[in-house]
Amino acid sequence: MKYEVLNDSYFDTQIYRKIDDDGLCRKTCIGVDSEFQDWLRANKDNLPSDIQAKVDAGTLKIEDAD
């Protein structure tokens, strides 16, 4: 499973999509989604380049765990 940036010009908010191991999109979400944030924290040292670019630019924040 991985997440990637969904480039869609219809939204003002960046959308991310979850891709399962079978290659199918199983979920779309915004950056504050709790499951996505869990995945970000678990993979913060090895994020895909498109998501790392959002973190580096400050447009996606990895929140502290509750």
Tab-separated table of N, CA and C in Angstrom:
chain	number	residue	atom	x	y	z
A	1	MET	N	0.829	-1.165	0.000
A	1	MET	CA	0.000	0.000	0.000
A	1	MET	C	0.880	1.237	0.000
A	2	LYS	N	0.444	2.237	-0.741
A	2	LYS	CA	1.137	3.517	-0.753
A	2	LYS	C	0.108	4.614	-0.998
A	3	TYR	N	0.524	5.816	-0.782
A	3	TYR	CA	-0.286	6.982	-1.115
A	3	TYR	C	0.461	7.772	-2.177
A	4	GLU	N	-0.296	8.537	-2.956
A	4	GLU	CA	0.308	9.427	-3.938
A	4	GLU	C	-0.567	10.660	-4.092
A	5	VAL	N	0.041	11.706	-4.651
A	5	VAL	CA	-0.673	12.951	-4.903
A	5	VAL	C	-1.601	12.736	-6.088
A	6	LEU	N	-2.849	13.147	-5.939
A	6	LEU	CA	-3.802	13.101	-7.036
A	6	LEU	C	-3.861	14.498	-7.629
A	7	ASN	N	-3.360	14.647	-8.815
A	7	ASN	CA	-3.366	15.958	-9.475
A	7	ASN	C	-4.705	16.160	-10.160
A	8	ASP	N	-5.530	16.978	-9.561
A	8	ASP	CA	-6.856	17.240	-10.085
A	8	ASP	C	-7.144	18.724	-9.921
A	9	SER	N	-7.313	19.419	-11.002
A	9	SER	CA	-7.488	20.868	-10.957
A	9	SER	C	-8.894	21.290	-10.529
A	10	TYR	N	-9.778	20.355	-10.257
A	10	TYR	CA	-11.137	20.700	-9.844
A	10	TYR	C	-11.243	21.022	-8.361
A	11	PHE	N	-10.200	20.745	-7.618
A	11	PHE	CA	-10.246	20.930	-6.168
A	11	PHE	C	-9.292	22.036	-5.739
A	12	ASP	N	-9.729	22.812	-4.747
A	12	ASP	CA	-8.848	23.815	-4.152
A	12	ASP	C	-7.943	23.180	-3.105
A	13	THR	N	-8.324	22.034	-2.588
A	13	THR	CA	-7.571	21.308	-1.569
A	13	THR	C	-6.863	20.133	-2.219
A	14	GLN	N	-5.598	19.928	-1.863
A	14	GLN	CA	-4.847	18.801	-2.422
A	14	GLN	C	-5.479	17.484	-1.983
A	15	ILE	N	-5.663	16.593	-2.930
A	15	ILE	CA	-6.243	15.281	-2.676
A	15	ILE	C	-5.140	14.232	-2.819
A	16	TYR	N	-5.171	13.255	-1.938
A	16	TYR	CA	-4.226	12.137	-1.974
A	16	TYR	C	-5.024	10.861	-2.202
A	17	ARG	N	-4.394	9.874	-2.819
A	17	ARG	CA	-5.094	8.607	-3.019
A	17	ARG	C	-4.248	7.449	-2.518
A	18	LYS	N	-4.957	6.495	-1.959
A	18	LYS	CA	-4.341	5.279	-1.426
A	18	LYS	C	-4.375	4.222	-2.518
A	19	ILE	N	-3.218	3.679	-2.833
A	19	ILE	CA	-3.100	2.633	-3.835
A	19	ILE	C	-2.715	1.347	-3.112
A	20	ASP	N	-3.556	0.325	-3.237
A	20	ASP	CA	-3.257	-0.959	-2.610
A	20	ASP	C	-2.244	-1.734	-3.438
A	21	ASP	N	-1.757	-2.825	-2.879
A	21	ASP	CA	-0.737	-3.641	-3.539
A	21	ASP	C	-1.199	-4.188	-4.883
A	22	ASP	N	-2.513	-4.285	-5.086
A	22	ASP	CA	-3.029	-4.770	-6.363
A	22	ASP	C	-3.088	-3.668	-7.421
A	23	GLY	N	-2.663	-2.447	-7.049
A	23	GLY	CA	-2.603	-1.333	-7.988
A	23	GLY	C	-3.892	-0.538	-8.115
A	24	LEU	N	-4.899	-0.879	-7.344
A	24	LEU	CA	-6.176	-0.179	-7.415
A	24	LEU	C	-6.265	0.911	-6.362
A	25	CYS	N	-6.894	2.005	-6.738
A	25	CYS	CA	-7.131	3.102	-5.797
A	25	CYS	C	-8.267	2.685	-4.873
A	26	ARG	N	-8.006	2.666	-3.587
A	26	ARG	CA	-8.997	2.232	-2.608
A	26	ARG	C	-9.598	3.382	-1.814
A	27	LYS	N	-8.948	4.534	-1.854
A	27	LYS	CA	-9.424	5.630	-1.021
A	27	LYS	C	-8.817	6.928	-1.526
A	28	THR	N	-9.567	8.010	-1.446
A	28	THR	CA	-9.017	9.341	-1.632
A	28	THR	C	-9.267	10.107	-0.340
A	29	CYS	N	-8.380	11.066	-0.053
A	29	CYS	CA	-8.510	11.807	1.195
A	29	CYS	C	-7.762	13.125	1.077
A	30	ILE	N	-7.936	13.958	2.081
A	30	ILE	CA	-7.141	15.177	2.197
A	30	ILE	C	-6.078	14.934	3.261
A	31	GLY	N	-5.166	15.861	3.408
A	31	GLY	CA	-3.994	15.670	4.251
A	31	GLY	C	-4.246	15.442	5.721
A	32	VAL	N	-5.399	15.818	6.236
A	32	VAL	CA	-5.668	15.656	7.664
A	32	VAL	C	-6.330	14.324	8.000
A	33	ASP	N	-6.591	13.490	7.018
A	33	ASP	CA	-7.205	12.181	7.249
A	33	ASP	C	-6.354	11.384	8.235
A	34	SER	N	-6.987	10.810	9.266
A	34	SER	CA	-6.235	10.138	10.332
A	34	SER	C	-5.458	8.914	9.822
A	35	GLU	N	-6.033	8.138	8.931
A	35	GLU	CA	-5.327	6.970	8.381
A	35	GLU	C	-4.117	7.420	7.556
A	36	PHE	N	-4.297	8.473	6.765
A	36	PHE	CA	-3.198	9.020	5.977
A	36	PHE	C	-2.096	9.556	6.887
A	37	GLN	N	-2.473	10.256	7.949
A	37	GLN	CA	-1.486	10.785	8.892
A	37	GLN	C	-0.727	9.656	9.585
A	38	ASP	N	-1.415	8.568	9.930
A	38	ASP	CA	-0.732	7.403	10.507
A	38	ASP	C	0.314	6.868	9.531
A	39	TRP	N	-0.060	6.770	8.260
A	39	TRP	CA	0.849	6.273	7.228
A	39	TRP	C	2.037	7.233	7.061
A	40	LEU	N	1.771	8.546	7.070
A	40	LEU	CA	2.849	9.535	6.963
A	40	LEU	C	3.855	9.377	8.098
A	41	ARG	N	3.356	9.261	9.316
A	41	ARG	CA	4.259	9.112	10.467
A	41	ARG	C	5.076	7.830	10.355
A	42	ALA	N	4.452	6.748	9.946
A	42	ALA	CA	5.150	5.464	9.838
A	42	ALA	C	6.185	5.454	8.723
A	43	ASN	N	5.999	6.288	7.708
A	43	ASN	CA	6.875	6.284	6.535
A	43	ASN	C	7.633	7.597	6.339
A	44	LYS	N	7.707	8.417	7.386
A	44	LYS	CA	8.271	9.764	7.246
A	44	LYS	C	9.711	9.789	6.745
A	45	ASP	N	10.454	8.714	6.949
A	45	ASP	CA	11.838	8.679	6.473
A	45	ASP	C	11.977	8.071	5.087
A	46	ASN	N	10.867	7.663	4.501
A	46	ASN	CA	10.914	7.006	3.191
A	46	ASN	C	9.646	7.305	2.394
A	47	LEU	N	9.276	8.580	2.308
A	47	LEU	CA	8.071	8.973	1.591
A	47	LEU	C	8.317	8.999	0.084
A	48	PRO	N	7.276	8.725	-0.706
A	48	PRO	CA	7.408	8.893	-2.156
A	48	PRO	C	7.762	10.343	-2.475
A	49	SER	N	8.462	10.559	-3.560
A	49	SER	CA	8.974	11.900	-3.876
A	49	SER	C	7.875	12.945	-4.025
A	50	ASP	N	6.711	12.579	-4.566
A	50	ASP	CA	5.648	13.570	-4.741
A	50	ASP	C	5.091	14.031	-3.391
A	51	ILE	N	4.989	13.121	-2.450
A	51	ILE	CA	4.502	13.485	-1.122
A	51	ILE	C	5.594	14.195	-0.334
A	52	GLN	N	6.844	13.761	-0.454
A	52	GLN	CA	7.954	14.438	0.216
A	52	GLN	C	8.051	15.885	-0.243
A	53	ALA	N	7.797	16.139	-1.509
A	53	ALA	CA	7.833	17.503	-2.038
A	53	ALA	C	6.774	18.376	-1.363
A	54	LYS	N	5.602	17.824	-1.097
A	54	LYS	CA	4.541	18.574	-0.408
A	54	LYS	C	4.946	18.873	1.043
A	55	VAL	N	5.566	17.906	1.701
A	55	VAL	CA	6.045	18.109	3.071
A	55	VAL	C	7.130	19.187	3.079
A	56	ASP	N	8.085	19.086	2.159
A	56	ASP	CA	9.180	20.058	2.087
A	56	ASP	C	8.673	21.466	1.789
A	57	ALA	N	7.635	21.564	0.973
A	57	ALA	CA	7.069	22.870	0.614
A	57	ALA	C	6.187	23.437	1.728
A	58	GLY	N	5.857	22.611	2.713
A	58	GLY	CA	5.018	23.060	3.815
A	58	GLY	C	3.532	23.011	3.515
A	59	THR	N	3.148	22.427	2.388
A	59	THR	CA	1.727	22.331	2.049
A	59	THR	C	1.081	21.077	2.628
A	60	LEU	N	1.895	20.179	3.147
A	60	LEU	CA	1.413	18.982	3.837
A	60	LEU	C	2.200	18.862	5.129
A	61	LYS	N	1.493	18.786	6.230
A	61	LYS	CA	2.147	18.695	7.537
A	61	LYS	C	1.915	17.304	8.116
A	62	ILE	N	2.972	16.714	8.632
A	62	ILE	CA	2.849	15.454	9.356
A	62	ILE	C	2.541	15.824	10.799
A	63	GLU	N	1.314	15.527	11.210
A	63	GLU	CA	0.837	15.902	12.548
A	63	GLU	C	1.410	14.947	13.594
A	64	ASP	N	1.554	15.435	14.816
A	64	ASP	CA	1.937	14.589	15.929
A	64	ASP	C	0.817	13.600	16.221
A	65	ALA	N	1.170	12.420	16.703
A	65	ALA	CA	0.168	11.422	17.056
A	65	ALA	C	-0.651	11.897	18.240
A	66	ASP	N	-1.901	11.505	18.266
A	66	ASP	CA	-2.786	11.877	19.385
A	66	ASP	C	-2.393	11.195	20.656
